[in-house]
């Protein structure tokens, strides 16, 4: 099993994800520069966080139009798991692989802090190691994380159980105070209809070792590996 | 012919515009009362095309494929012939 970690100019969480996969989980993972356009021999991919192309035009807009995204789309069509973290989530929405858009935080400031998330579904390749309703702690670090979509799309996401994580307080309640960026319905992460492509704003790779305060994020990577190993 | 397209990208109505809201508040601090402040981005795109129609069609495609995000933006194109 080998997982591809996609690097664009300006990606900056790529080495953290590589560390978690290789050192913490002992899984084969490779950094793949965006000019490599064949991902057929990888079993899954992670698009890490950062500021690809300096967030020019819109966060994720330029990266989502690079040729490697055709390979990512092929990988998505072949139902291999793909996880986009933070800027990776923005790239996936900009590419049309995920619904909605990530717009500027309601209070337009870069927020770097811990957030509580509630696991809304375990029926995805990224959340099988959780229980539905689990409240986990994973940090955020973004200025453009305000999830927006029109009402019909929100309804579809809810009806198909495509919302994976919501921002909650530590008791698991959805409140305005627990919403760090103004996201519609406190949405922190979603999957596509086939559920093999997930995007989320929080950084699970920063919550994957006890020395960092929690291993809640690690379970997302473990779930993904379980899914590939099946 | 050489054309310059002035493309203006705005947030769709009803969407939050945190930057606009912040500027409105700052104007208030200076004593200016405004009913609303919205932000927009402008791009100047220059192209050589055979006709005005083709130039407009090409720039429209550019807006749909990259310059605007149709989920959150409206855009307008003003084309003028240049030297």
PDB file of C-alpha atoms in Angstrom:
ATOM      1  CA  UNK A   1       0.000   0.000   0.000  1.00  0.00           C
ATOM      2  CA  UNK A   2       1.306   3.422  -0.905  1.00  0.00           C
ATOM      3  CA  UNK A   3      -0.419   6.726  -0.279  1.00  0.00           C
ATOM      4  CA  UNK A   4       0.404   9.806  -2.358  1.00  0.00           C
ATOM      5  CA  UNK A   5       0.804  13.167  -0.640  1.00  0.00           C
ATOM      6  CA  UNK A   6       0.303  15.837  -3.284  1.00  0.00           C
ATOM      7  CA  UNK A   7       2.630  18.830  -3.196  1.00  0.00           C
ATOM      8  CA  UNK A   8       1.909  22.147  -4.863  1.00  0.00           C
ATOM      9  CA  UNK A   9       4.006  25.291  -4.700  1.00  0.00           C
ATOM     10  CA  UNK A  10       3.036  26.630  -1.280  1.00  0.00           C
ATOM     11  CA  UNK A  11       1.878  23.378   0.338  1.00  0.00           C
ATOM     12  CA  UNK A  12       3.285  23.405   3.861  1.00  0.00           C
ATOM     13  CA  UNK A  13       1.709  20.555   5.830  1.00  0.00           C
ATOM     14  CA  UNK A  14       2.989  17.896   3.434  1.00  0.00           C
ATOM     15  CA  UNK A  15       5.894  16.803   5.652  1.00  0.00           C
ATOM     16  CA  UNK A  16       3.663  16.619   8.739  1.00  0.00           C
ATOM     17  CA  UNK A  17       1.307  14.241   6.936  1.00  0.00           C
ATOM     18  CA  UNK A  18       4.284  12.234   5.657  1.00  0.00           C
ATOM     19  CA  UNK A  19       5.608  11.977   9.227  1.00  0.00           C
ATOM     20  CA  UNK A  20       2.285  10.704  10.559  1.00  0.00           C
ATOM     21  CA  UNK A  21       1.936   8.066   7.838  1.00  0.00           C
ATOM     22  CA  UNK A  22       5.549   6.881   7.810  1.00  0.00           C
ATOM     23  CA  UNK A  23       6.734   7.332  11.380  1.00  0.00           C
ATOM     24  CA  UNK A  24       3.579   7.056  13.445  1.00  0.00           C
ATOM     25  CA  UNK A  25       1.632   4.519  11.382  1.00  0.00           C
ATOM     26  CA  UNK A  26       4.475   2.786   9.535  1.00  0.00           C
ATOM     27  CA  UNK A  27       2.713   3.045   6.171  1.00  0.00           C
ATOM     28  CA  UNK A  28       4.351   3.663   2.804  1.00  0.00           C
ATOM     29  CA  UNK A  29       3.723   7.194   1.641  1.00  0.00           C
ATOM     30  CA  UNK A  30       5.367   9.343  -1.010  1.00  0.00           C
ATOM     31  CA  UNK A  31       5.457  13.035  -1.739  1.00  0.00           C
ATOM     32  CA  UNK A  32       4.221  13.625  -5.274  1.00  0.00           C
ATOM     33  CA  UNK A  33       5.023  16.930  -6.998  1.00  0.00           C
ATOM     34  CA  UNK A  34       2.052  18.349  -8.882  1.00  0.00           C
ATOM     35  CA  UNK A  35       3.795  17.970 -12.246  1.00  0.00           C
ATOM     36  CA  UNK A  36       3.723  14.169 -11.949  1.00  0.00           C
ATOM     37  CA  UNK A  37       0.469  13.325 -13.569  1.00  0.00           C
ATOM     38  CA  UNK A  38       0.092   9.593 -13.123  1.00  0.00           C
ATOM     39  CA  UNK A  39      -1.261   8.456  -9.781  1.00  0.00           C
ATOM     40  CA  UNK A  40      -2.549   5.087 -10.972  1.00  0.00           C
ATOM     41  CA  UNK A  41      -0.126   3.087  -8.824  1.00  0.00           C
ATOM     42  CA  UNK A  42      -1.152   4.783  -5.564  1.00  0.00           C
ATOM     43  CA  UNK A  43      -3.887   3.399  -3.321  1.00  0.00           C
ATOM     44  CA  UNK A  44      -5.084   6.733  -2.029  1.00  0.00           C
ATOM     45  CA  UNK A  45      -4.083  10.372  -1.805  1.00  0.00           C
ATOM     46  CA  UNK A  46      -3.903  13.186   0.696  1.00  0.00           C
ATOM     47  CA  UNK A  47      -3.919  16.815  -0.383  1.00  0.00           C
ATOM     48  CA  UNK A  48      -2.266  18.601   2.536  1.00  0.00           C
ATOM     49  CA  UNK A  49      -2.735  22.088   3.898  1.00  0.00           C
ATOM     50  CA  UNK A  50      -0.796  25.219   3.108  1.00  0.00           C
ATOM     51  CA  UNK A  51      -1.142  28.230   0.869  1.00  0.00           C
ATOM     52  CA  UNK A  52      -0.844  26.826  -2.632  1.00  0.00           C
ATOM     53  CA  UNK A  53       0.054  29.580  -5.096  1.00  0.00           C
ATOM     54  CA  UNK A  54      -0.163  32.137  -2.301  1.00  0.00           C
ATOM     55  CA  UNK A  55      -3.966  31.836  -2.240  1.00  0.00           C
ATOM     56  CA  UNK A  56      -3.929  33.937  -5.427  1.00  0.00           C
ATOM     57  CA  UNK A  57      -7.330  34.440  -7.059  1.00  0.00           C
ATOM     58  CA  UNK A  58      -9.079  32.320  -4.365  1.00  0.00           C
ATOM     59  CA  UNK A  59      -7.736  29.760  -1.914  1.00  0.00           C
ATOM     60  CA  UNK A  60      -7.173  26.538  -3.865  1.00  0.00           C
ATOM     61  CA  UNK A  61      -8.294  28.007  -7.197  1.00  0.00           C
ATOM     62  CA  UNK A  62      -4.978  27.738  -9.054  1.00  0.00           C
ATOM     63  CA  UNK A  63      -3.976  24.324  -7.677  1.00  0.00           C
ATOM     64  CA  UNK A  64      -7.373  22.907  -8.610  1.00  0.00           C
ATOM     65  CA  UNK A  65      -6.718  23.707 -12.294  1.00  0.00           C
ATOM     66  CA  UNK A  66      -3.305  22.023 -12.511  1.00  0.00           C
ATOM     67  CA  UNK A  67      -2.952  18.858 -14.641  1.00  0.00           C
ATOM     68  CA  UNK A  68      -2.462  16.553 -11.622  1.00  0.00           C
ATOM     69  CA  UNK A  69      -6.087  17.192 -10.714  1.00  0.00           C
ATOM     70  CA  UNK A  70      -7.144  15.097 -13.728  1.00  0.00           C
ATOM     71  CA  UNK A  71      -5.322  12.176 -12.085  1.00  0.00           C
ATOM     72  CA  UNK A  72      -6.977  12.979  -8.763  1.00  0.00           C
ATOM     73  CA  UNK A  73     -10.367  12.912 -10.530  1.00  0.00           C
ATOM     74  CA  UNK A  74      -9.522   9.542 -12.084  1.00  0.00           C
ATOM     75  CA  UNK A  75      -8.533   8.275  -8.650  1.00  0.00           C
ATOM     76  CA  UNK A  76     -11.833   9.546  -7.253  1.00  0.00           C
ATOM     77  CA  UNK A  77     -13.737   7.805 -10.052  1.00  0.00           C
ATOM     78  CA  UNK A  78     -11.959   4.547  -9.219  1.00  0.00           C
ATOM     79  CA  UNK A  79     -13.279   4.924  -5.639  1.00  0.00           C
ATOM     80  CA  UNK A  80      -9.882   5.144  -3.970  1.00  0.00           C
ATOM     81  CA  UNK A  81      -9.893   7.311  -0.833  1.00  0.00           C
ATOM     82  CA  UNK A  82      -8.765  10.942  -1.115  1.00  0.00           C
ATOM     83  CA  UNK A  83      -8.509  13.296   1.856  1.00  0.00           C
ATOM     84  CA  UNK A  84      -8.076  17.055   1.510  1.00  0.00           C
ATOM     85  CA  UNK A  85      -6.999  18.912   4.619  1.00  0.00           C
ATOM     86  CA  UNK A  86      -7.521  22.684   4.970  1.00  0.00           C
ATOM     87  CA  UNK A  87      -6.082  24.064   1.697  1.00  0.00           C
ATOM     88  CA  UNK A  88      -6.648  20.529   0.377  1.00  0.00           C
ATOM     89  CA  UNK A  89     -10.372  20.921   1.159  1.00  0.00           C
ATOM     90  CA  UNK A  90     -10.384  24.278  -0.638  1.00  0.00           C
ATOM     91  CA  UNK A  91      -8.701  22.647  -3.662  1.00  0.00           C
ATOM     92  CA  UNK A  92     -11.303  19.842  -3.705  1.00  0.00           C
ATOM     93  CA  UNK A  93     -14.255  22.260  -3.643  1.00  0.00           C
ATOM     94  CA  UNK A  94     -12.650  24.480  -6.290  1.00  0.00           C
ATOM     95  CA  UNK A  95     -12.128  21.417  -8.510  1.00  0.00           C
ATOM     96  CA  UNK A  96     -15.769  20.407  -8.178  1.00  0.00           C
ATOM     97  CA  UNK A  97     -14.936  17.081  -6.498  1.00  0.00           C
ATOM     98  CA  UNK A  98     -16.713  18.327  -3.378  1.00  0.00           C
ATOM     99  CA  UNK A  99     -19.768  20.558  -3.033  1.00  0.00           C
ATOM    100  CA  UNK A 100     -19.786  24.110  -1.761  1.00  0.00           C
ATOM    101  CA  UNK A 101     -17.063  26.696  -1.312  1.00  0.00           C
ATOM    102  CA  UNK A 102     -14.782  27.866   1.493  1.00  0.00           C
ATOM    103  CA  UNK A 103     -15.142  31.607   1.915  1.00  0.00           C
ATOM    104  CA  UNK A 104     -13.555  34.153   4.257  1.00  0.00           C
ATOM    105  CA  UNK A 105     -14.179  33.574   7.964  1.00  0.00           C
ATOM    106  CA  UNK A 106     -17.164  35.481   9.302  1.00  0.00           C
ATOM    107  CA  UNK A 107     -14.747  37.449  11.483  1.00  0.00           C
ATOM    108  CA  UNK A 108     -12.082  37.956   8.819  1.00  0.00           C
ATOM    109  CA  UNK A 109      -9.051  36.867  10.745  1.00  0.00           C
ATOM    110  CA  UNK A 110      -6.637  33.936  10.529  1.00  0.00           C
ATOM    111  CA  UNK A 111      -7.694  31.565  13.307  1.00  0.00           C
ATOM    112  CA  UNK A 112      -5.240  29.066  14.736  1.00  0.00           C
ATOM    113  CA  UNK A 113      -6.798  27.271  17.696  1.00  0.00           C
ATOM    114  CA  UNK A 114      -8.204  23.984  18.952  1.00  0.00           C
ATOM    115  CA  UNK A 115     -11.695  23.078  17.873  1.00  0.00           C
ATOM    116  CA  UNK A 116     -14.121  20.406  18.984  1.00  0.00           C
ATOM    117  CA  UNK A 117     -15.703  18.336  16.240  1.00  0.00           C
ATOM    118  CA  UNK A 118     -18.614  15.948  16.361  1.00  0.00           C
ATOM    119  CA  UNK A 119     -18.390  12.841  14.200  1.00  0.00           C
ATOM    120  CA  UNK A 120     -21.629  12.829  12.191  1.00  0.00           C
ATOM    121  CA  UNK A 121     -21.165   9.581  10.279  1.00  0.00           C
ATOM    122  CA  UNK A 122     -18.891   6.559  10.562  1.00  0.00           C
ATOM    123  CA  UNK A 123     -19.950   5.299   7.145  1.00  0.00           C
ATOM    124  CA  UNK A 124     -16.940   6.746   5.302  1.00  0.00           C
ATOM    125  CA  UNK A 125     -13.420   5.444   4.634  1.00  0.00           C
ATOM    126  CA  UNK A 126     -12.125   8.165   6.986  1.00  0.00           C
ATOM    127  CA  UNK A 127     -14.279   7.724  10.080  1.00  0.00           C
ATOM    128  CA  UNK A 128     -14.776   3.976  10.575  1.00  0.00           C
ATOM    129  CA  UNK A 129     -12.576   4.084  13.693  1.00  0.00           C
ATOM    130  CA  UNK A 130     -14.946   6.517  15.409  1.00  0.00           C
ATOM    131  CA  UNK A 131     -18.375   6.131  16.941  1.00  0.00           C
ATOM    132  CA  UNK A 132     -21.183   8.321  15.677  1.00  0.00           C
ATOM    133  CA  UNK A 133     -21.499  11.321  17.989  1.00  0.00           C
ATOM    134  CA  UNK A 134     -17.898  11.174  19.251  1.00  0.00           C
ATOM    135  CA  UNK A 135     -16.582  14.599  20.191  1.00  0.00           C
ATOM    136  CA  UNK A 136     -12.949  14.967  19.172  1.00  0.00           C
ATOM    137  CA  UNK A 137     -10.363  17.722  19.468  1.00  0.00           C
ATOM    138  CA  UNK A 138      -8.494  18.807  16.342  1.00  0.00           C
ATOM    139  CA  UNK A 139      -6.891  22.208  15.651  1.00  0.00           C
ATOM    140  CA  UNK A 140      -7.824  24.614  12.881  1.00  0.00           C
ATOM    141  CA  UNK A 141      -5.552  27.136  11.143  1.00  0.00           C
ATOM    142  CA  UNK A 142      -7.210  29.148   8.391  1.00  0.00           C
ATOM    143  CA  UNK A 143      -8.732  32.424   7.233  1.00  0.00           C
ATOM    144  CA  UNK A 144     -10.898  30.998   4.453  1.00  0.00           C
ATOM    145  CA  UNK A 145     -12.759  28.185   6.187  1.00  0.00           C
ATOM    146  CA  UNK A 146     -16.314  29.451   6.137  1.00  0.00           C
ATOM    147  CA  UNK A 147     -18.202  26.629   4.413  1.00  0.00           C
ATOM    148  CA  UNK A 148     -20.883  27.938   2.082  1.00  0.00           C
ATOM    149  CA  UNK A 149     -23.353  26.185  -0.161  1.00  0.00           C
ATOM    150  CA  UNK A 150     -26.838  26.967  -1.385  1.00  0.00           C
ATOM    151  CA  UNK A 151     -29.846  25.526   0.435  1.00  0.00           C
ATOM    152  CA  UNK A 152     -30.612  22.649  -1.985  1.00  0.00           C
ATOM    153  CA  UNK A 153     -26.991  21.478  -1.716  1.00  0.00           C
ATOM    154  CA  UNK A 154     -27.081  21.709   2.091  1.00  0.00           C
ATOM    155  CA  UNK A 155     -30.246  19.617   2.120  1.00  0.00           C
ATOM    156  CA  UNK A 156     -28.629  17.057  -0.176  1.00  0.00           C
ATOM    157  CA  UNK A 157     -25.526  16.896   2.042  1.00  0.00           C
ATOM    158  CA  UNK A 158     -27.716  16.327   5.100  1.00  0.00           C
ATOM    159  CA  UNK A 159     -30.011  13.793   3.412  1.00  0.00           C
ATOM    160  CA  UNK A 160     -27.114  11.715   2.040  1.00  0.00           C
ATOM    161  CA  UNK A 161     -25.172  11.875   5.295  1.00  0.00           C
ATOM    162  CA  UNK A 162     -22.325  13.631   3.526  1.00  0.00           C
ATOM    163  CA  UNK A 163     -21.565  15.926   6.464  1.00  0.00           C
ATOM    164  CA  UNK A 164     -18.750  14.174   8.334  1.00  0.00           C
ATOM    165  CA  UNK A 165     -17.753  16.682  11.020  1.00  0.00           C
ATOM    166  CA  UNK A 166     -19.434  19.696  12.622  1.00  0.00           C
ATOM    167  CA  UNK A 167     -17.917  22.275  14.974  1.00  0.00           C
ATOM    168  CA  UNK A 168     -19.440  21.801  18.435  1.00  0.00           C
ATOM    169  CA  UNK A 169     -18.761  22.788  22.025  1.00  0.00           C
ATOM    170  CA  UNK A 170     -16.997  20.298  24.276  1.00  0.00           C
ATOM    171  CA  UNK A 171     -20.348  18.754  25.182  1.00  0.00           C
ATOM    172  CA  UNK A 172     -21.106  18.029  21.561  1.00  0.00           C
ATOM    173  CA  UNK A 173     -23.693  20.798  21.140  1.00  0.00           C
ATOM    174  CA  UNK A 174     -23.886  22.768  17.895  1.00  0.00           C
ATOM    175  CA  UNK A 175     -23.683  26.425  18.954  1.00  0.00           C
ATOM    176  CA  UNK A 176     -22.743  29.700  17.295  1.00  0.00           C
ATOM    177  CA  UNK A 177     -19.937  30.154  19.824  1.00  0.00           C
ATOM    178  CA  UNK A 178     -18.409  26.811  18.826  1.00  0.00           C
ATOM    179  CA  UNK A 179     -18.429  27.811  15.155  1.00  0.00           C
ATOM    180  CA  UNK A 180     -14.997  29.372  14.548  1.00  0.00           C
ATOM    181  CA  UNK A 181     -15.607  30.744  11.069  1.00  0.00           C
ATOM    182  CA  UNK A 182     -19.315  31.121  10.332  1.00  0.00           C
ATOM    183  CA  UNK A 183     -19.655  27.869   8.376  1.00  0.00           C
ATOM    184  CA  UNK A 184     -23.209  26.980   7.360  1.00  0.00           C
ATOM    185  CA  UNK A 185     -24.665  24.511   9.824  1.00  0.00           C
ATOM    186  CA  UNK A 186     -21.277  24.407  11.621  1.00  0.00           C
ATOM    187  CA  UNK A 187     -19.906  22.194   8.840  1.00  0.00           C
ATOM    188  CA  UNK A 188     -16.198  21.336   9.273  1.00  0.00           C
ATOM    189  CA  UNK A 189     -15.888  18.437   6.830  1.00  0.00           C
ATOM    190  CA  UNK A 190     -17.867  16.712   4.078  1.00  0.00           C
ATOM    191  CA  UNK A 191     -17.585  13.807   1.654  1.00  0.00           C
ATOM    192  CA  UNK A 192     -18.707  13.394  -1.953  1.00  0.00           C
ATOM    193  CA  UNK A 193     -21.723  11.246  -2.845  1.00  0.00           C
ATOM    194  CA  UNK A 194     -19.605   8.092  -3.187  1.00  0.00           C
ATOM    195  CA  UNK A 195     -17.996   8.999   0.172  1.00  0.00           C
ATOM    196  CA  UNK A 196     -14.461   8.264  -1.010  1.00  0.00           C
ATOM    197  CA  UNK A 197     -13.416  11.929  -1.159  1.00  0.00           C
ATOM    198  CA  UNK A 198     -13.357  13.903   2.081  1.00  0.00           C
ATOM    199  CA  UNK A 199     -12.404  17.493   2.750  1.00  0.00           C
ATOM    200  CA  UNK A 200     -12.080  19.076   6.171  1.00  0.00           C
ATOM    201  CA  UNK A 201     -10.712  22.367   7.478  1.00  0.00           C
ATOM    202  CA  UNK A 202      -9.228  21.068  10.783  1.00  0.00           C
ATOM    203  CA  UNK A 203      -5.770  19.464  10.737  1.00  0.00           C
ATOM    204  CA  UNK A 204      -5.834  15.804  11.863  1.00  0.00           C
ATOM    205  CA  UNK A 205      -2.056  15.517  11.270  1.00  0.00           C
ATOM    206  CA  UNK A 206      -1.572  18.039  14.086  1.00  0.00           C
ATOM    207  CA  UNK A 207      -3.562  15.843  16.470  1.00  0.00           C
ATOM    208  CA  UNK A 208      -1.966  12.480  15.800  1.00  0.00           C
ATOM    209  CA  UNK A 209       0.532  12.026  18.620  1.00  0.00           C
ATOM    210  CA  UNK A 210       0.046  12.236  22.373  1.00  0.00           C
ATOM    211  CA  UNK A 211       2.947  14.685  22.644  1.00  0.00           C
ATOM    212  CA  UNK A 212       0.767  17.094  20.641  1.00  0.00           C
ATOM    213  CA  UNK A 213      -2.055  16.729  23.148  1.00  0.00           C
ATOM    214  CA  UNK A 214      -4.321  14.216  21.417  1.00  0.00           C
ATOM    215  CA  UNK A 215      -4.371  11.362  18.930  1.00  0.00           C
ATOM    216  CA  UNK A 216      -7.975  12.046  17.848  1.00  0.00           C
ATOM    217  CA  UNK A 217      -6.806  12.971  14.348  1.00  0.00           C
ATOM    218  CA  UNK A 218      -4.825   9.774  13.945  1.00  0.00           C
ATOM    219  CA  UNK A 219      -8.008   7.737  13.739  1.00  0.00           C
ATOM    220  CA  UNK A 220      -8.899   9.400  10.426  1.00  0.00           C
ATOM    221  CA  UNK A 221      -5.644   8.160   8.870  1.00  0.00           C
ATOM    222  CA  UNK A 222      -6.082   4.740  10.502  1.00  0.00           C
ATOM    223  CA  UNK A 223      -9.612   4.495   9.110  1.00  0.00           C
ATOM    224  CA  UNK A 224      -8.301   5.360   5.640  1.00  0.00           C
ATOM    225  CA  UNK A 225      -5.610   2.675   5.918  1.00  0.00           C
ATOM    226  CA  UNK A 226      -8.152   0.099   7.166  1.00  0.00           C
ATOM    227  CA  UNK A 227     -10.289   0.907   4.142  1.00  0.00           C
ATOM    228  CA  UNK A 228      -7.395   0.435   1.703  1.00  0.00           C
ATOM    229  CA  UNK A 229      -6.318  -2.818   3.409  1.00  0.00           C
ATOM    230  CA  UNK A 230      -9.765  -4.360   3.101  1.00  0.00           C
TER     231      UNK A 230
ATOM    232  CA  UNK B   1      -8.079  43.221 -32.960  1.00  0.00           C
ATOM    233  CA  UNK B   2      -6.781  43.966 -29.510  1.00  0.00           C
ATOM    234  CA  UNK B   3      -9.333  44.050 -26.720  1.00  0.00           C
ATOM    235  CA  UNK B   4      -9.157  44.776 -23.019  1.00  0.00           C
ATOM    236  CA  UNK B   5     -11.799  43.137 -20.854  1.00  0.00           C
ATOM    237  CA  UNK B   6     -12.565  44.637 -17.504  1.00  0.00           C
ATOM    238  CA  UNK B   7     -13.901  41.757 -15.410  1.00  0.00           C
ATOM    239  CA  UNK B   8     -15.589  42.561 -12.102  1.00  0.00           C
ATOM    240  CA  UNK B   9     -16.208  39.745  -9.630  1.00  0.00           C
ATOM    241  CA  UNK B  10     -18.728  40.284  -6.843  1.00  0.00           C
ATOM    242  CA  UNK B  11     -20.159  38.065  -4.144  1.00  0.00           C
ATOM    243  CA  UNK B  12     -23.709  36.931  -4.851  1.00  0.00           C
ATOM    244  CA  UNK B  13     -26.370  38.883  -2.986  1.00  0.00           C
ATOM    245  CA  UNK B  14     -27.086  37.567   0.480  1.00  0.00           C
ATOM    246  CA  UNK B  15     -23.550  36.256   0.979  1.00  0.00           C
ATOM    247  CA  UNK B  16     -21.532  37.509   3.908  1.00  0.00           C
ATOM    248  CA  UNK B  17     -18.886  40.051   2.963  1.00  0.00           C
ATOM    249  CA  UNK B  18     -16.707  40.223   6.102  1.00  0.00           C
ATOM    250  CA  UNK B  19     -14.213  42.597   4.497  1.00  0.00           C
ATOM    251  CA  UNK B  20     -16.979  44.960   3.430  1.00  0.00           C
ATOM    252  CA  UNK B  21     -18.521  44.833   6.906  1.00  0.00           C
ATOM    253  CA  UNK B  22     -15.152  45.604   8.511  1.00  0.00           C
ATOM    254  CA  UNK B  23     -14.572  48.568   6.176  1.00  0.00           C
ATOM    255  CA  UNK B  24     -18.091  49.851   6.911  1.00  0.00           C
ATOM    256  CA  UNK B  25     -17.279  49.758  10.630  1.00  0.00           C
ATOM    257  CA  UNK B  26     -13.956  51.564  10.110  1.00  0.00           C
ATOM    258  CA  UNK B  27     -15.703  54.268   8.066  1.00  0.00           C
ATOM    259  CA  UNK B  28     -18.052  54.654  11.034  1.00  0.00           C
ATOM    260  CA  UNK B  29     -15.022  55.254  13.269  1.00  0.00           C
ATOM    261  CA  UNK B  30     -14.081  58.131  10.957  1.00  0.00           C
ATOM    262  CA  UNK B  31     -17.547  59.606  11.250  1.00  0.00           C
ATOM    263  CA  UNK B  32     -18.925  58.392   7.906  1.00  0.00           C
ATOM    264  CA  UNK B  33     -22.257  56.636   8.109  1.00  0.00           C
ATOM    265  CA  UNK B  34     -22.810  54.207   5.249  1.00  0.00           C
ATOM    266  CA  UNK B  35     -25.743  51.905   4.582  1.00  0.00           C
ATOM    267  CA  UNK B  36     -23.538  49.201   3.064  1.00  0.00           C
ATOM    268  CA  UNK B  37     -20.009  48.502   1.826  1.00  0.00           C
ATOM    269  CA  UNK B  38     -19.350  45.614  -0.548  1.00  0.00           C
ATOM    270  CA  UNK B  39     -16.034  44.449  -1.928  1.00  0.00           C
ATOM    271  CA  UNK B  40     -15.366  43.401  -5.506  1.00  0.00           C
ATOM    272  CA  UNK B  41     -12.313  42.348  -7.470  1.00  0.00           C
ATOM    273  CA  UNK B  42     -11.387  43.689 -10.855  1.00  0.00           C
ATOM    274  CA  UNK B  43      -9.229  41.936 -13.453  1.00  0.00           C
ATOM    275  CA  UNK B  44      -8.019  43.453 -16.704  1.00  0.00           C
ATOM    276  CA  UNK B  45      -7.589  40.766 -19.339  1.00  0.00           C
ATOM    277  CA  UNK B  46      -6.127  41.650 -22.710  1.00  0.00           C
ATOM    278  CA  UNK B  47      -6.663  39.441 -25.750  1.00  0.00           C
ATOM    279  CA  UNK B  48      -6.118  39.503 -29.502  1.00  0.00           C
ATOM    280  CA  UNK B  49      -9.180  38.112 -31.290  1.00  0.00           C
ATOM    281  CA  UNK B  50     -10.804  38.426 -34.696  1.00  0.00           C
ATOM    282  CA  UNK B  51     -13.965  40.050 -33.452  1.00  0.00           C
ATOM    283  CA  UNK B  52     -15.613  41.566 -30.442  1.00  0.00           C
ATOM    284  CA  UNK B  53     -18.016  38.611 -30.140  1.00  0.00           C
ATOM    285  CA  UNK B  54     -15.220  36.064 -30.050  1.00  0.00           C
ATOM    286  CA  UNK B  55     -13.261  38.115 -27.503  1.00  0.00           C
ATOM    287  CA  UNK B  56     -16.325  38.400 -25.274  1.00  0.00           C
ATOM    288  CA  UNK B  57     -17.069  34.692 -25.569  1.00  0.00           C
ATOM    289  CA  UNK B  58     -13.463  33.739 -24.684  1.00  0.00           C
ATOM    290  CA  UNK B  59     -13.380  36.008 -21.637  1.00  0.00           C
ATOM    291  CA  UNK B  60     -16.750  34.664 -20.523  1.00  0.00           C
ATOM    292  CA  UNK B  61     -15.340  31.116 -20.700  1.00  0.00           C
ATOM    293  CA  UNK B  62     -12.332  32.241 -18.649  1.00  0.00           C
ATOM    294  CA  UNK B  63     -14.676  33.623 -16.004  1.00  0.00           C
ATOM    295  CA  UNK B  64     -16.680  30.418 -15.833  1.00  0.00           C
ATOM    296  CA  UNK B  65     -13.647  28.134 -15.733  1.00  0.00           C
ATOM    297  CA  UNK B  66     -11.332  30.069 -13.435  1.00  0.00           C
ATOM    298  CA  UNK B  67     -11.745  33.753 -12.682  1.00  0.00           C
ATOM    299  CA  UNK B  68     -15.093  33.434 -10.862  1.00  0.00           C
ATOM    300  CA  UNK B  69     -16.466  30.666  -8.681  1.00  0.00           C
ATOM    301  CA  UNK B  70     -20.071  30.318  -9.885  1.00  0.00           C
ATOM    302  CA  UNK B  71     -21.155  28.996  -6.478  1.00  0.00           C
ATOM    303  CA  UNK B  72     -20.423  32.299  -4.752  1.00  0.00           C
ATOM    304  CA  UNK B  73     -19.788  34.936  -7.425  1.00  0.00           C
ATOM    305  CA  UNK B  74     -21.528  37.029 -10.043  1.00  0.00           C
ATOM    306  CA  UNK B  75     -19.385  38.659 -12.698  1.00  0.00           C
ATOM    307  CA  UNK B  76     -19.639  41.330 -15.337  1.00  0.00           C
ATOM    308  CA  UNK B  77     -17.459  41.883 -18.389  1.00  0.00           C
ATOM    309  CA  UNK B  78     -16.865  45.229 -20.051  1.00  0.00           C
ATOM    310  CA  UNK B  79     -14.935  44.965 -23.265  1.00  0.00           C
ATOM    311  CA  UNK B  80     -13.204  47.785 -25.061  1.00  0.00           C
ATOM    312  CA  UNK B  81     -11.109  47.881 -28.173  1.00  0.00           C
ATOM    313  CA  UNK B  82      -7.585  49.094 -27.581  1.00  0.00           C
ATOM    314  CA  UNK B  83      -4.537  49.875 -29.665  1.00  0.00           C
TER     315      UNK B  83
END
